Amino acid sequence: MRDPHVFDCVLDRIGAPRALAAAWGRLPSHATVDAPVAAGRFPVVIISQGSRGYRQSQSVQVEELVSHGYIVVSLDQPGAVGSALLAYGTRIPYRGASVLKPLIDQSIEPQQTAPRLDADLMPEGLASYLAADPRAVLDWLATAAKRLRASMDLERVGAMGMSLGGYTTSQWCTGDPRVRACLIMEAPMTVDAITRRFTVPTLWMTRSADDMAAEGWPAVEVRHVDGTQRAAFRAATGGAWYVTVDGLFHADLTDAPYGAPGLSLLGMTSRRAGGRVREIMRTLTLDVFDRTVRGSDRPSTLDAPPWPDVHIDARR
C-alpha cells in the first residue's frame, strides 16, 4: 500500500488503532507487481471510488477483469477518498461527511439554498465536479505514452463505481459518449443522470429498500439510493439490469469483508458477507462487461443467475 493513511478515516470512525492499517496493507491478493504487459489491445474499465475509499479498492472485481483481458484504471479523488497521495508527496485527506454530504445531496435533491465548497457556492452540487475526473483520465489515456496507449482499446470503454463512485459514474457515463457500458453498485443517482437517461447498457448491483432500512439507514438515504436507482433503471433506454442480493449490508459490496471480517461484529458488514458475495460480485462484473463492452453473446448469469438470493430485472 503506497499510502498508509488511506485507512485513517475508517479506523478513526470505528475507534480502531491506526496501526491496524499496516496489517491491511499486507493482505495477500492475486495481483503481481510489475507483471509483463501482454501482447494485444484490451478493453478499458475506469473505476471511480467511494467516499473514504482508495484506488486499490474493489480488488475482487479488478482482479477478475484483469485476469480476463481488461485494463482497469482506478483513481483517487482528493478530498473524497480516504487519502490521496500526490506524485510530489503532498497528501490530501478525506474532507469529512459534514463537508461532502450537503454537496452530494444537492445533485440528488437540489435545494434552493446552495451548499458551499470552501468559499464557492455549488448550486449543482458535487456531481459534475467529481465526474470531470474520470473524463480527464480518459482524455489523458488517449495521449499516454505509446507503449501504454498501444495496449488500450479506447473504443471499448466501461465505467464502474461503488457508492459515491457510482454517483460519480452515473453523472459521467450519461454525459460522455465514449463510455460503452456502466456498472453501478448501490449509489444515489444524480438528477442529471436520471434526466439525461442511461443510453448505454447499465447494470445496477444493490439490495432491497427493506435491507437498507434493516441496516439502520434513515428513510431519506433509502429514498436517495433505492428510489433514484429504480427511477434511473425505469428510464434507461440502452438496455439495463437491476440486480438485488438479499440480506446484504452496504459495505458487503466492497473489500471490507475480506480485509476485516470482524467488521460484522461492529455492525458494519453483514454476517453473510464473504466468499459467496465475492463470487456474485466477481461473476456479474465480468459477465456484464463481456456482454456490453466485448459484445459476447454467450449465455451468462445475466440470463439465469445460479444463486437463489440474487434477483435480476432486465430491460432490453
PDB file of C-alpha atoms in Angstrom:
ATOM      1  CA  MET A   1       0.000   0.000   0.000  1.00  0.00           C
ATOM      2  CA  ARG A   2       1.727   3.170  -1.215  1.00  0.00           C
ATOM      3  CA  ASP A   3      -0.114   5.493   1.166  1.00  0.00           C
ATOM      4  CA  PRO A   4      -0.530   4.017   4.658  1.00  0.00           C
ATOM      5  CA  HIS A   5      -3.010   6.766   5.551  1.00  0.00           C
ATOM      6  CA  VAL A   6      -5.781   5.597   3.208  1.00  0.00           C
ATOM      7  CA  PHE A   7      -7.494   3.771   6.072  1.00  0.00           C
ATOM      8  CA  ASP A   8      -7.148   6.509   8.710  1.00  0.00           C
ATOM      9  CA  CYS A   9     -10.691   7.878   8.462  1.00  0.00           C
ATOM     10  CA  VAL A  10     -12.231   4.385   8.504  1.00  0.00           C
ATOM     11  CA  LEU A  11     -10.161   3.327  11.528  1.00  0.00           C
ATOM     12  CA  ASP A  12     -10.987   6.571  13.331  1.00  0.00           C
ATOM     13  CA  ARG A  13     -14.680   6.023  12.612  1.00  0.00           C
ATOM     14  CA  ILE A  14     -14.709   2.591  14.277  1.00  0.00           C
ATOM     15  CA  GLY A  15     -12.315   3.575  17.075  1.00  0.00           C
ATOM     16  CA  ALA A  16      -9.552   1.210  15.965  1.00  0.00           C
ATOM     17  CA  PRO A  17      -5.824   1.982  16.202  1.00  0.00           C
ATOM     18  CA  ARG A  18      -4.294   3.352  13.023  1.00  0.00           C
ATOM     19  CA  ALA A  19      -1.516   0.776  13.319  1.00  0.00           C
ATOM     20  CA  LEU A  20      -4.031  -1.761  12.022  1.00  0.00           C
ATOM     21  CA  ALA A  21      -3.573  -0.246   8.565  1.00  0.00           C
ATOM     22  CA  ALA A  22      -0.144  -1.899   8.309  1.00  0.00           C
ATOM     23  CA  ALA A  23      -1.749  -5.340   8.592  1.00  0.00           C
ATOM     24  CA  TRP A  24      -4.393  -4.481   5.996  1.00  0.00           C
ATOM     25  CA  GLY A  25      -1.676  -3.314   3.645  1.00  0.00           C
ATOM     26  CA  ARG A  26      -0.083  -6.787   3.794  1.00  0.00           C
ATOM     27  CA  LEU A  27      -3.198  -8.765   2.894  1.00  0.00           C
ATOM     28  CA  PRO A  28      -2.479 -11.259   0.100  1.00  0.00           C
ATOM     29  CA  SER A  29      -4.037 -10.824  -3.310  1.00  0.00           C
ATOM     30  CA  HIS A  30      -3.880 -12.460  -6.726  1.00  0.00           C
ATOM     31  CA  ALA A  31      -2.085  -9.488  -8.269  1.00  0.00           C
ATOM     32  CA  THR A  32       1.522  -9.494  -9.471  1.00  0.00           C
ATOM     33  CA  VAL A  33       3.728  -6.431  -9.154  1.00  0.00           C
ATOM     34  CA  ASP A  34       5.377  -5.330 -12.425  1.00  0.00           C
ATOM     35  CA  ALA A  35       3.839  -8.153 -14.439  1.00  0.00           C
ATOM     36  CA  PRO A  36       4.908  -8.101 -18.096  1.00  0.00           C
ATOM     37  CA  VAL A  37       2.478  -6.443 -20.477  1.00  0.00           C
ATOM     38  CA  ALA A  38       0.615  -8.955 -22.630  1.00  0.00           C
ATOM     39  CA  ALA A  39       0.540  -8.504 -26.383  1.00  0.00           C
ATOM     40  CA  GLY A  40      -2.637  -7.145 -27.934  1.00  0.00           C
ATOM     41  CA  ARG A  41      -5.202  -4.384 -27.380  1.00  0.00           C
ATOM     42  CA  PHE A  42      -7.604  -4.683 -24.480  1.00  0.00           C
ATOM     43  CA  PRO A  43     -10.838  -3.001 -23.408  1.00  0.00           C
ATOM     44  CA  VAL A  44     -10.583  -0.491 -20.570  1.00  0.00           C
ATOM     45  CA  VAL A  45     -12.695  -0.133 -17.417  1.00  0.00           C
ATOM     46  CA  ILE A  46     -12.370   3.054 -15.338  1.00  0.00           C
ATOM     47  CA  ILE A  47     -13.339   2.874 -11.648  1.00  0.00           C
ATOM     48  CA  SER A  48     -14.452   5.801  -9.509  1.00  0.00           C
ATOM     49  CA  GLN A  49     -14.057   5.006  -5.826  1.00  0.00           C
ATOM     50  CA  GLY A  50     -16.438   5.574  -2.936  1.00  0.00           C
ATOM     51  CA  SER A  51     -16.349   8.004  -0.049  1.00  0.00           C
ATOM     52  CA  ARG A  52     -13.409   7.200   2.254  1.00  0.00           C
ATOM     53  CA  GLY A  53     -12.233   4.689  -0.372  1.00  0.00           C
ATOM     54  CA  TYR A  54      -8.911   4.273  -2.114  1.00  0.00           C
ATOM     55  CA  ARG A  55      -7.938   3.386  -5.644  1.00  0.00           C
ATOM     56  CA  GLN A  56      -6.914  -0.197  -4.838  1.00  0.00           C
ATOM     57  CA  SER A  57     -10.422  -0.956  -3.593  1.00  0.00           C
ATOM     58  CA  GLN A  58     -12.907  -3.299  -5.315  1.00  0.00           C
ATOM     59  CA  SER A  59      -9.934  -5.630  -5.793  1.00  0.00           C
ATOM     60  CA  VAL A  60     -12.162  -8.712  -6.169  1.00  0.00           C
ATOM     61  CA  GLN A  61     -13.676  -7.242  -9.320  1.00  0.00           C
ATOM     62  CA  VAL A  62     -10.441  -5.690 -10.558  1.00  0.00           C
ATOM     63  CA  GLU A  63      -8.561  -8.996 -10.372  1.00  0.00           C
ATOM     64  CA  GLU A  64     -11.362 -10.791 -12.215  1.00  0.00           C
ATOM     65  CA  LEU A  65     -11.435  -8.240 -15.025  1.00  0.00           C
ATOM     66  CA  VAL A  66      -7.670  -8.037 -15.421  1.00  0.00           C
ATOM     67  CA  SER A  67      -7.281 -11.818 -15.467  1.00  0.00           C
ATOM     68  CA  HIS A  68      -9.766 -11.935 -18.355  1.00  0.00           C
ATOM     69  CA  GLY A  69      -8.043  -9.358 -20.517  1.00  0.00           C
ATOM     70  CA  TYR A  70      -9.251  -5.955 -19.351  1.00  0.00           C
ATOM     71  CA  ILE A  71      -7.145  -2.948 -18.454  1.00  0.00           C
ATOM     72  CA  VAL A  72      -8.538  -1.412 -15.262  1.00  0.00           C
ATOM     73  CA  VAL A  73      -7.799   2.182 -14.289  1.00  0.00           C
ATOM     74  CA  SER A  74      -8.789   3.338 -10.808  1.00  0.00           C
ATOM     75  CA  LEU A  75      -8.470   6.840  -9.449  1.00  0.00           C
ATOM     76  CA  ASP A  76      -8.208   8.601  -6.124  1.00  0.00           C
ATOM     77  CA  GLN A  77     -10.312  11.763  -5.968  1.00  0.00           C
ATOM     78  CA  PRO A  78      -8.687  14.106  -3.433  1.00  0.00           C
ATOM     79  CA  GLY A  79     -10.923  15.027  -0.547  1.00  0.00           C
ATOM     80  CA  ALA A  80     -13.458  12.289  -1.304  1.00  0.00           C
ATOM     81  CA  VAL A  81     -11.270   9.206  -0.805  1.00  0.00           C
ATOM     82  CA  GLY A  82      -9.639   8.255   2.483  1.00  0.00           C
ATOM     83  CA  SER A  83      -6.341   9.827   1.481  1.00  0.00           C
ATOM     84  CA  ALA A  84      -4.862  10.951  -1.821  1.00  0.00           C
ATOM     85  CA  LEU A  85      -1.068  10.966  -2.075  1.00  0.00           C
ATOM     86  CA  LEU A  86       0.075  13.182  -4.923  1.00  0.00           C
ATOM     87  CA  ALA A  87       3.140  12.479  -7.045  1.00  0.00           C
ATOM     88  CA  TYR A  88       5.232  15.167  -5.334  1.00  0.00           C
ATOM     89  CA  GLY A  89       4.437  13.878  -1.842  1.00  0.00           C
ATOM     90  CA  THR A  90       1.543  16.063  -0.714  1.00  0.00           C
ATOM     91  CA  ARG A  91      -1.233  14.106   0.987  1.00  0.00           C
ATOM     92  CA  ILE A  92      -4.849  15.302   0.783  1.00  0.00           C
ATOM     93  CA  PRO A  93      -7.031  13.681   3.479  1.00  0.00           C
ATOM     94  CA  TYR A  94     -10.752  12.975   3.410  1.00  0.00           C
ATOM     95  CA  ARG A  95     -12.703  16.234   3.778  1.00  0.00           C
ATOM     96  CA  GLY A  96     -15.347  14.740   6.049  1.00  0.00           C
ATOM     97  CA  ALA A  97     -19.024  13.913   5.752  1.00  0.00           C
ATOM     98  CA  SER A  98     -20.095  17.304   7.119  1.00  0.00           C
ATOM     99  CA  VAL A  99     -18.461  18.947   4.094  1.00  0.00           C
ATOM    100  CA  LEU A 100     -19.306  16.400   1.415  1.00  0.00           C
ATOM    101  CA  LYS A 101     -22.821  15.232   2.310  1.00  0.00           C
ATOM    102  CA  PRO A 102     -24.673  18.507   1.567  1.00  0.00           C
ATOM    103  CA  LEU A 103     -22.784  18.781  -1.724  1.00  0.00           C
ATOM    104  CA  ILE A 104     -23.603  15.202  -2.702  1.00  0.00           C
ATOM    105  CA  ASP A 105     -27.275  15.618  -1.808  1.00  0.00           C
ATOM    106  CA  GLN A 106     -27.543  18.834  -3.826  1.00  0.00           C
ATOM    107  CA  SER A 107     -27.011  16.806  -7.013  1.00  0.00           C
ATOM    108  CA  ILE A 108     -29.743  14.346  -5.956  1.00  0.00           C
ATOM    109  CA  GLU A 109     -32.429  16.596  -4.466  1.00  0.00           C
ATOM    110  CA  PRO A 110     -31.433  20.214  -5.212  1.00  0.00           C
ATOM    111  CA  GLN A 111     -32.215  22.758  -2.507  1.00  0.00           C
ATOM    112  CA  GLN A 112     -32.874  26.447  -3.105  1.00  0.00           C
ATOM    113  CA  THR A 113     -30.039  27.439  -0.788  1.00  0.00           C
ATOM    114  CA  ALA A 114     -26.909  26.003  -2.388  1.00  0.00           C
ATOM    115  CA  PRO A 115     -24.169  24.491  -0.209  1.00  0.00           C
ATOM    116  CA  ARG A 116     -20.598  25.726  -0.376  1.00  0.00           C
ATOM    117  CA  LEU A 117     -17.286  24.047  -1.073  1.00  0.00           C
ATOM    118  CA  ASP A 118     -14.886  26.282   0.796  1.00  0.00           C
ATOM    119  CA  ALA A 119     -15.830  29.772  -0.466  1.00  0.00           C
ATOM    120  CA  ASP A 120     -17.609  28.636  -3.629  1.00  0.00           C
ATOM    121  CA  LEU A 121     -21.355  28.199  -3.935  1.00  0.00           C
ATOM    122  CA  MET A 122     -22.208  24.842  -5.549  1.00  0.00           C
ATOM    123  CA  PRO A 123     -25.807  25.122  -6.844  1.00  0.00           C
ATOM    124  CA  GLU A 124     -25.418  21.904  -8.866  1.00  0.00           C
ATOM    125  CA  GLY A 125     -23.717  20.032  -6.041  1.00  0.00           C
ATOM    126  CA  LEU A 126     -20.650  17.861  -6.338  1.00  0.00           C
ATOM    127  CA  ALA A 127     -21.543  15.508  -9.184  1.00  0.00           C
ATOM    128  CA  SER A 128     -20.188  17.440 -12.175  1.00  0.00           C
ATOM    129  CA  TYR A 129     -17.084  18.367 -10.177  1.00  0.00           C
ATOM    130  CA  LEU A 130     -16.319  14.703  -9.481  1.00  0.00           C
ATOM    131  CA  ALA A 131     -17.334  13.465 -12.945  1.00  0.00           C
ATOM    132  CA  ALA A 132     -14.725  15.744 -14.520  1.00  0.00           C
ATOM    133  CA  ASP A 133     -12.008  13.470 -13.106  1.00  0.00           C
ATOM    134  CA  PRO A 134     -12.752  10.190 -14.949  1.00  0.00           C
ATOM    135  CA  ARG A 135     -13.419  12.270 -18.067  1.00  0.00           C
ATOM    136  CA  ALA A 136      -9.954  13.826 -17.701  1.00  0.00           C
ATOM    137  CA  VAL A 137      -8.398  10.412 -17.085  1.00  0.00           C
ATOM    138  CA  LEU A 138      -9.875   9.103 -20.334  1.00  0.00           C
ATOM    139  CA  ASP A 139      -8.609  12.207 -22.141  1.00  0.00           C
ATOM    140  CA  TRP A 140      -5.142  11.528 -20.735  1.00  0.00           C
ATOM    141  CA  LEU A 141      -5.188   7.844 -21.683  1.00  0.00           C
ATOM    142  CA  ALA A 142      -5.740   8.862 -25.304  1.00  0.00           C
ATOM    143  CA  THR A 143      -2.455  10.783 -25.200  1.00  0.00           C
ATOM    144  CA  ALA A 144      -0.463   8.461 -22.926  1.00  0.00           C
ATOM    145  CA  ALA A 145       2.961   7.055 -23.758  1.00  0.00           C
ATOM    146  CA  LYS A 146       2.953   4.975 -26.917  1.00  0.00           C
ATOM    147  CA  ARG A 147       3.585   1.629 -25.199  1.00  0.00           C
ATOM    148  CA  LEU A 148       0.645   2.108 -22.816  1.00  0.00           C
ATOM    149  CA  ARG A 149      -1.647   3.536 -25.457  1.00  0.00           C
ATOM    150  CA  ALA A 150      -0.906   0.645 -27.814  1.00  0.00           C
ATOM    151  CA  SER A 151      -2.347  -1.817 -25.261  1.00  0.00           C
ATOM    152  CA  MET A 152      -5.637   0.051 -24.763  1.00  0.00           C
ATOM    153  CA  ASP A 153      -8.670  -0.213 -26.983  1.00  0.00           C
ATOM    154  CA  LEU A 154     -10.320   3.117 -26.222  1.00  0.00           C
ATOM    155  CA  GLU A 155     -13.229   2.277 -28.495  1.00  0.00           C
ATOM    156  CA  ARG A 156     -14.279  -0.217 -25.810  1.00  0.00           C
ATOM    157  CA  VAL A 157     -14.516   1.658 -22.507  1.00  0.00           C
ATOM    158  CA  GLY A 158     -16.602   0.697 -19.485  1.00  0.00           C
ATOM    159  CA  ALA A 159     -17.204   2.616 -16.251  1.00  0.00           C
ATOM    160  CA  MET A 160     -17.950   1.394 -12.752  1.00  0.00           C
ATOM    161  CA  GLY A 161     -18.235   2.711  -9.233  1.00  0.00           C
ATOM    162  CA  MET A 162     -19.440   1.814  -5.756  1.00  0.00           C
ATOM    163  CA  SER A 163     -21.433   4.204  -3.532  1.00  0.00           C
ATOM    164  CA  LEU A 164     -20.035   7.725  -4.111  1.00  0.00           C
ATOM    165  CA  GLY A 165     -18.097   6.202  -7.005  1.00  0.00           C
ATOM    166  CA  GLY A 166     -21.388   5.038  -8.516  1.00  0.00           C
ATOM    167  CA  TYR A 167     -22.816   8.538  -8.087  1.00  0.00           C
ATOM    168  CA  THR A 168     -19.801   9.910  -9.968  1.00  0.00           C
ATOM    169  CA  THR A 169     -20.127   7.216 -12.617  1.00  0.00           C
ATOM    170  CA  SER A 170     -23.816   7.995 -13.157  1.00  0.00           C
ATOM    171  CA  GLN A 171     -23.001  11.639 -13.851  1.00  0.00           C
ATOM    172  CA  TRP A 172     -20.060  10.802 -16.102  1.00  0.00           C
ATOM    173  CA  CYS A 173     -21.361   7.938 -18.198  1.00  0.00           C
ATOM    174  CA  THR A 174     -24.659   9.673 -19.041  1.00  0.00           C
ATOM    175  CA  GLY A 175     -22.719  12.627 -20.437  1.00  0.00           C
ATOM    176  CA  ASP A 176     -19.701  11.111 -22.214  1.00  0.00           C
ATOM    177  CA  PRO A 177     -20.375   9.217 -25.469  1.00  0.00           C
ATOM    178  CA  ARG A 178     -17.032   7.415 -25.224  1.00  0.00           C
ATOM    179  CA  VAL A 179     -18.378   5.200 -22.401  1.00  0.00           C
ATOM    180  CA  ARG A 180     -19.890   1.993 -23.761  1.00  0.00           C
ATOM    181  CA  ALA A 181     -21.322   0.475 -20.558  1.00  0.00           C
ATOM    182  CA  CYS A 182     -21.743   1.158 -16.837  1.00  0.00           C
ATOM    183  CA  LEU A 183     -21.741  -0.911 -13.650  1.00  0.00           C
ATOM    184  CA  ILE A 184     -23.149   0.957 -10.661  1.00  0.00           C
ATOM    185  CA  MET A 185     -23.011  -0.554  -7.194  1.00  0.00           C
ATOM    186  CA  GLU A 186     -25.505   0.782  -4.659  1.00  0.00           C
ATOM    187  CA  ALA A 187     -25.311   4.506  -5.241  1.00  0.00           C
ATOM    188  CA  PRO A 188     -27.599   7.521  -5.405  1.00  0.00           C
ATOM    189  CA  MET A 189     -28.224   8.661  -8.969  1.00  0.00           C
ATOM    190  CA  THR A 190     -27.880  12.333  -9.789  1.00  0.00           C
ATOM    191  CA  VAL A 191     -30.858  14.275 -11.088  1.00  0.00           C
ATOM    192  CA  ASP A 192     -28.822  14.999 -14.240  1.00  0.00           C
ATOM    193  CA  ALA A 193     -28.249  11.295 -14.879  1.00  0.00           C
ATOM    194  CA  ILE A 194     -31.935  10.443 -14.482  1.00  0.00           C
ATOM    195  CA  THR A 195     -32.963  13.334 -16.724  1.00  0.00           C
ATOM    196  CA  ARG A 196     -30.429  12.504 -19.445  1.00  0.00           C
ATOM    197  CA  ARG A 197     -31.188   8.786 -19.120  1.00  0.00           C
ATOM    198  CA  PHE A 198     -28.775   5.891 -19.347  1.00  0.00           C
ATOM    199  CA  THR A 199     -28.473   5.348 -23.095  1.00  0.00           C
ATOM    200  CA  VAL A 200     -25.712   2.731 -22.779  1.00  0.00           C
ATOM    201  CA  PRO A 201     -26.145  -0.719 -21.189  1.00  0.00           C
ATOM    202  CA  THR A 202     -26.051  -0.382 -17.412  1.00  0.00           C
ATOM    203  CA  LEU A 203     -26.182  -2.828 -14.521  1.00  0.00           C
ATOM    204  CA  TRP A 204     -27.154  -1.766 -11.003  1.00  0.00           C
ATOM    205  CA  MET A 205     -25.929  -4.116  -8.247  1.00  0.00           C
ATOM    206  CA  THR A 206     -27.655  -3.408  -4.963  1.00  0.00           C
ATOM    207  CA  ARG A 207     -30.166  -4.748  -2.406  1.00  0.00           C
ATOM    208  CA  SER A 208     -33.758  -4.071  -1.473  1.00  0.00           C
ATOM    209  CA  ALA A 209     -35.048  -0.981   0.329  1.00  0.00           C
ATOM    210  CA  ASP A 210     -36.070  -3.278   3.194  1.00  0.00           C
ATOM    211  CA  ASP A 211     -32.478  -4.467   3.607  1.00  0.00           C
ATOM    212  CA  MET A 212     -31.235  -0.865   3.592  1.00  0.00           C
ATOM    213  CA  ALA A 213     -33.718   0.002   6.333  1.00  0.00           C
ATOM    214  CA  ALA A 214     -32.798  -3.142   8.287  1.00  0.00           C
ATOM    215  CA  GLU A 215     -29.181  -1.967   8.352  1.00  0.00           C
ATOM    216  CA  GLY A 216     -30.380   1.217  10.018  1.00  0.00           C
ATOM    217  CA  TRP A 217     -30.392   3.628   7.111  1.00  0.00           C
ATOM    218  CA  PRO A 218     -32.705   6.628   7.587  1.00  0.00           C
ATOM    219  CA  ALA A 219     -35.633   6.933   5.204  1.00  0.00           C
ATOM    220  CA  VAL A 220     -34.025   9.812   3.298  1.00  0.00           C
ATOM    221  CA  GLU A 221     -30.951   7.697   2.489  1.00  0.00           C
ATOM    222  CA  VAL A 222     -33.117   4.798   1.335  1.00  0.00           C
ATOM    223  CA  ARG A 223     -35.005   7.211  -0.914  1.00  0.00           C
ATOM    224  CA  HIS A 224     -31.805   8.708  -2.289  1.00  0.00           C
ATOM    225  CA  VAL A 225     -30.335   5.317  -3.173  1.00  0.00           C
ATOM    226  CA  ASP A 226     -33.165   2.851  -3.791  1.00  0.00           C
ATOM    227  CA  GLY A 227     -35.549   5.452  -5.175  1.00  0.00           C
ATOM    228  CA  THR A 228     -33.137   7.071  -7.613  1.00  0.00           C
ATOM    229  CA  GLN A 229     -31.611   3.782  -8.783  1.00  0.00           C
ATOM    230  CA  ARG A 230     -35.035   2.394  -9.629  1.00  0.00           C
ATOM    231  CA  ALA A 231     -36.029   5.633 -11.367  1.00  0.00           C
ATOM    232  CA  ALA A 232     -32.865   5.518 -13.469  1.00  0.00           C
ATOM    233  CA  PHE A 233     -33.454   1.858 -14.323  1.00  0.00           C
ATOM    234  CA  ARG A 234     -37.039   2.512 -15.402  1.00  0.00           C
ATOM    235  CA  ALA A 235     -35.934   5.418 -17.603  1.00  0.00           C
ATOM    236  CA  ALA A 236     -32.940   3.633 -19.158  1.00  0.00           C
ATOM    237  CA  THR A 237     -33.022   3.272 -22.941  1.00  0.00           C
ATOM    238  CA  GLY A 238     -29.773   1.423 -23.567  1.00  0.00           C
ATOM    239  CA  GLY A 239     -30.586  -1.939 -22.021  1.00  0.00           C
ATOM    240  CA  ALA A 240     -30.380  -2.393 -18.272  1.00  0.00           C
ATOM    241  CA  TRP A 241     -30.216  -4.936 -15.458  1.00  0.00           C
ATOM    242  CA  TYR A 242     -31.317  -4.274 -11.887  1.00  0.00           C
ATOM    243  CA  VAL A 243     -29.724  -6.825  -9.580  1.00  0.00           C
ATOM    244  CA  THR A 244     -30.636  -7.187  -5.913  1.00  0.00           C
ATOM    245  CA  VAL A 245     -28.900  -9.531  -3.497  1.00  0.00           C
ATOM    246  CA  ASP A 246     -30.806 -10.500  -0.351  1.00  0.00           C
ATOM    247  CA  GLY A 247     -29.541  -9.766   3.128  1.00  0.00           C
ATOM    248  CA  LEU A 248     -26.546  -7.554   2.370  1.00  0.00           C
ATOM    249  CA  PHE A 249     -25.114  -4.531   4.128  1.00  0.00           C
ATOM    250  CA  HIS A 250     -23.730  -1.663   2.065  1.00  0.00           C
ATOM    251  CA  ALA A 251     -20.081  -2.438   2.833  1.00  0.00           C
ATOM    252  CA  ASP A 252     -20.527  -6.080   1.779  1.00  0.00           C
ATOM    253  CA  LEU A 253     -20.114  -4.818  -1.796  1.00  0.00           C
ATOM    254  CA  THR A 254     -16.601  -3.523  -1.035  1.00  0.00           C
ATOM    255  CA  ASP A 255     -13.325  -5.131   0.034  1.00  0.00           C
ATOM    256  CA  ALA A 256     -14.212  -4.606   3.707  1.00  0.00           C
ATOM    257  CA  PRO A 257     -15.395  -8.185   4.472  1.00  0.00           C
ATOM    258  CA  TYR A 258     -12.181  -9.569   3.001  1.00  0.00           C
ATOM    259  CA  GLY A 259      -9.830  -7.113   4.705  1.00  0.00           C
ATOM    260  CA  ALA A 260     -11.581  -7.078   8.080  1.00  0.00           C
ATOM    261  CA  PRO A 261     -14.002  -9.957   8.714  1.00  0.00           C
ATOM    262  CA  GLY A 262     -14.506  -8.695  12.254  1.00  0.00           C
ATOM    263  CA  LEU A 263     -16.407  -5.660  10.971  1.00  0.00           C
ATOM    264  CA  SER A 264     -19.563  -7.779  11.111  1.00  0.00           C
ATOM    265  CA  LEU A 265     -19.262  -7.758  14.916  1.00  0.00           C
ATOM    266  CA  LEU A 266     -19.424  -3.944  14.769  1.00  0.00           C
ATOM    267  CA  GLY A 267     -22.470  -3.986  12.521  1.00  0.00           C
ATOM    268  CA  MET A 268     -20.594  -2.547   9.532  1.00  0.00           C
ATOM    269  CA  THR A 269     -20.869  -5.658   7.356  1.00  0.00           C
ATOM    270  CA  SER A 270     -23.397  -8.479   7.430  1.00  0.00           C
ATOM    271  CA  ARG A 271     -22.676 -11.878   8.888  1.00  0.00           C
ATOM    272  CA  ARG A 272     -23.204 -13.488   5.488  1.00  0.00           C
ATOM    273  CA  ALA A 273     -20.564 -11.374   3.730  1.00  0.00           C
ATOM    274  CA  GLY A 274     -17.683 -13.440   2.430  1.00  0.00           C
ATOM    275  CA  GLY A 275     -16.749 -15.789  -0.355  1.00  0.00           C
ATOM    276  CA  ARG A 276     -20.265 -16.221  -1.715  1.00  0.00           C
ATOM    277  CA  VAL A 277     -20.835 -12.477  -2.074  1.00  0.00           C
ATOM    278  CA  ARG A 278     -17.406 -12.083  -3.671  1.00  0.00           C
ATOM    279  CA  GLU A 279     -18.330 -14.798  -6.176  1.00  0.00           C
ATOM    280  CA  ILE A 280     -21.528 -12.926  -7.078  1.00  0.00           C
ATOM    281  CA  MET A 281     -19.675  -9.619  -7.481  1.00  0.00           C
ATOM    282  CA  ARG A 282     -16.857 -11.165  -9.489  1.00  0.00           C
ATOM    283  CA  THR A 283     -19.083 -13.131 -11.844  1.00  0.00           C
ATOM    284  CA  LEU A 284     -21.654 -10.436 -12.572  1.00  0.00           C
ATOM    285  CA  THR A 285     -18.944  -7.832 -13.161  1.00  0.00           C
ATOM    286  CA  LEU A 286     -17.204  -9.934 -15.773  1.00  0.00           C
ATOM    287  CA  ASP A 287     -20.449 -11.044 -17.394  1.00  0.00           C
ATOM    288  CA  VAL A 288     -21.849  -7.545 -17.831  1.00  0.00           C
ATOM    289  CA  PHE A 289     -18.686  -6.103 -19.353  1.00  0.00           C
ATOM    290  CA  ASP A 290     -18.146  -9.142 -21.568  1.00  0.00           C
ATOM    291  CA  ARG A 291     -21.685  -8.752 -22.875  1.00  0.00           C
ATOM    292  CA  THR A 292     -21.717  -4.971 -23.288  1.00  0.00           C
ATOM    293  CA  VAL A 293     -18.128  -3.945 -23.991  1.00  0.00           C
ATOM    294  CA  ARG A 294     -16.802  -7.064 -25.695  1.00  0.00           C
ATOM    295  CA  GLY A 295     -20.077  -7.966 -27.397  1.00  0.00           C
ATOM    296  CA  SER A 296     -20.140 -11.566 -26.171  1.00  0.00           C
ATOM    297  CA  ASP A 297     -23.376 -13.428 -26.868  1.00  0.00           C
ATOM    298  CA  ARG A 298     -22.625 -16.400 -24.630  1.00  0.00           C
ATOM    299  CA  PRO A 299     -25.236 -17.351 -22.001  1.00  0.00           C
ATOM    300  CA  SER A 300     -24.317 -15.907 -18.627  1.00  0.00           C
ATOM    301  CA  THR A 301     -25.544 -15.188 -15.117  1.00  0.00           C
ATOM    302  CA  LEU A 302     -27.306 -12.133 -16.543  1.00  0.00           C
ATOM    303  CA  ASP A 303     -29.772 -14.535 -18.149  1.00  0.00           C
ATOM    304  CA  ALA A 304     -30.186 -17.066 -15.344  1.00  0.00           C
ATOM    305  CA  PRO A 305     -28.471 -16.289 -12.020  1.00  0.00           C
ATOM    306  CA  PRO A 306     -27.441 -19.525 -10.274  1.00  0.00           C
ATOM    307  CA  TRP A 307     -27.867 -18.023  -6.793  1.00  0.00           C
ATOM    308  CA  PRO A 308     -31.357 -18.200  -5.202  1.00  0.00           C
ATOM    309  CA  ASP A 309     -30.823 -14.941  -3.293  1.00  0.00           C
ATOM    310  CA  VAL A 310     -29.973 -12.942  -6.427  1.00  0.00           C
ATOM    311  CA  HIS A 311     -32.831 -11.366  -8.378  1.00  0.00           C
ATOM    312  CA  ILE A 312     -32.467  -9.706 -11.796  1.00  0.00           C
ATOM    313  CA  ASP A 313     -34.920  -7.448 -13.575  1.00  0.00           C
ATOM    314  CA  ALA A 314     -33.925  -6.707 -17.154  1.00  0.00           C
ATOM    315  CA  ARG A 315     -34.866  -4.106 -19.744  1.00  0.00           C
ATOM    316  CA  ARG A 316     -33.903  -4.759 -23.349  1.00  0.00           C
TER     317      ARG A 316
END
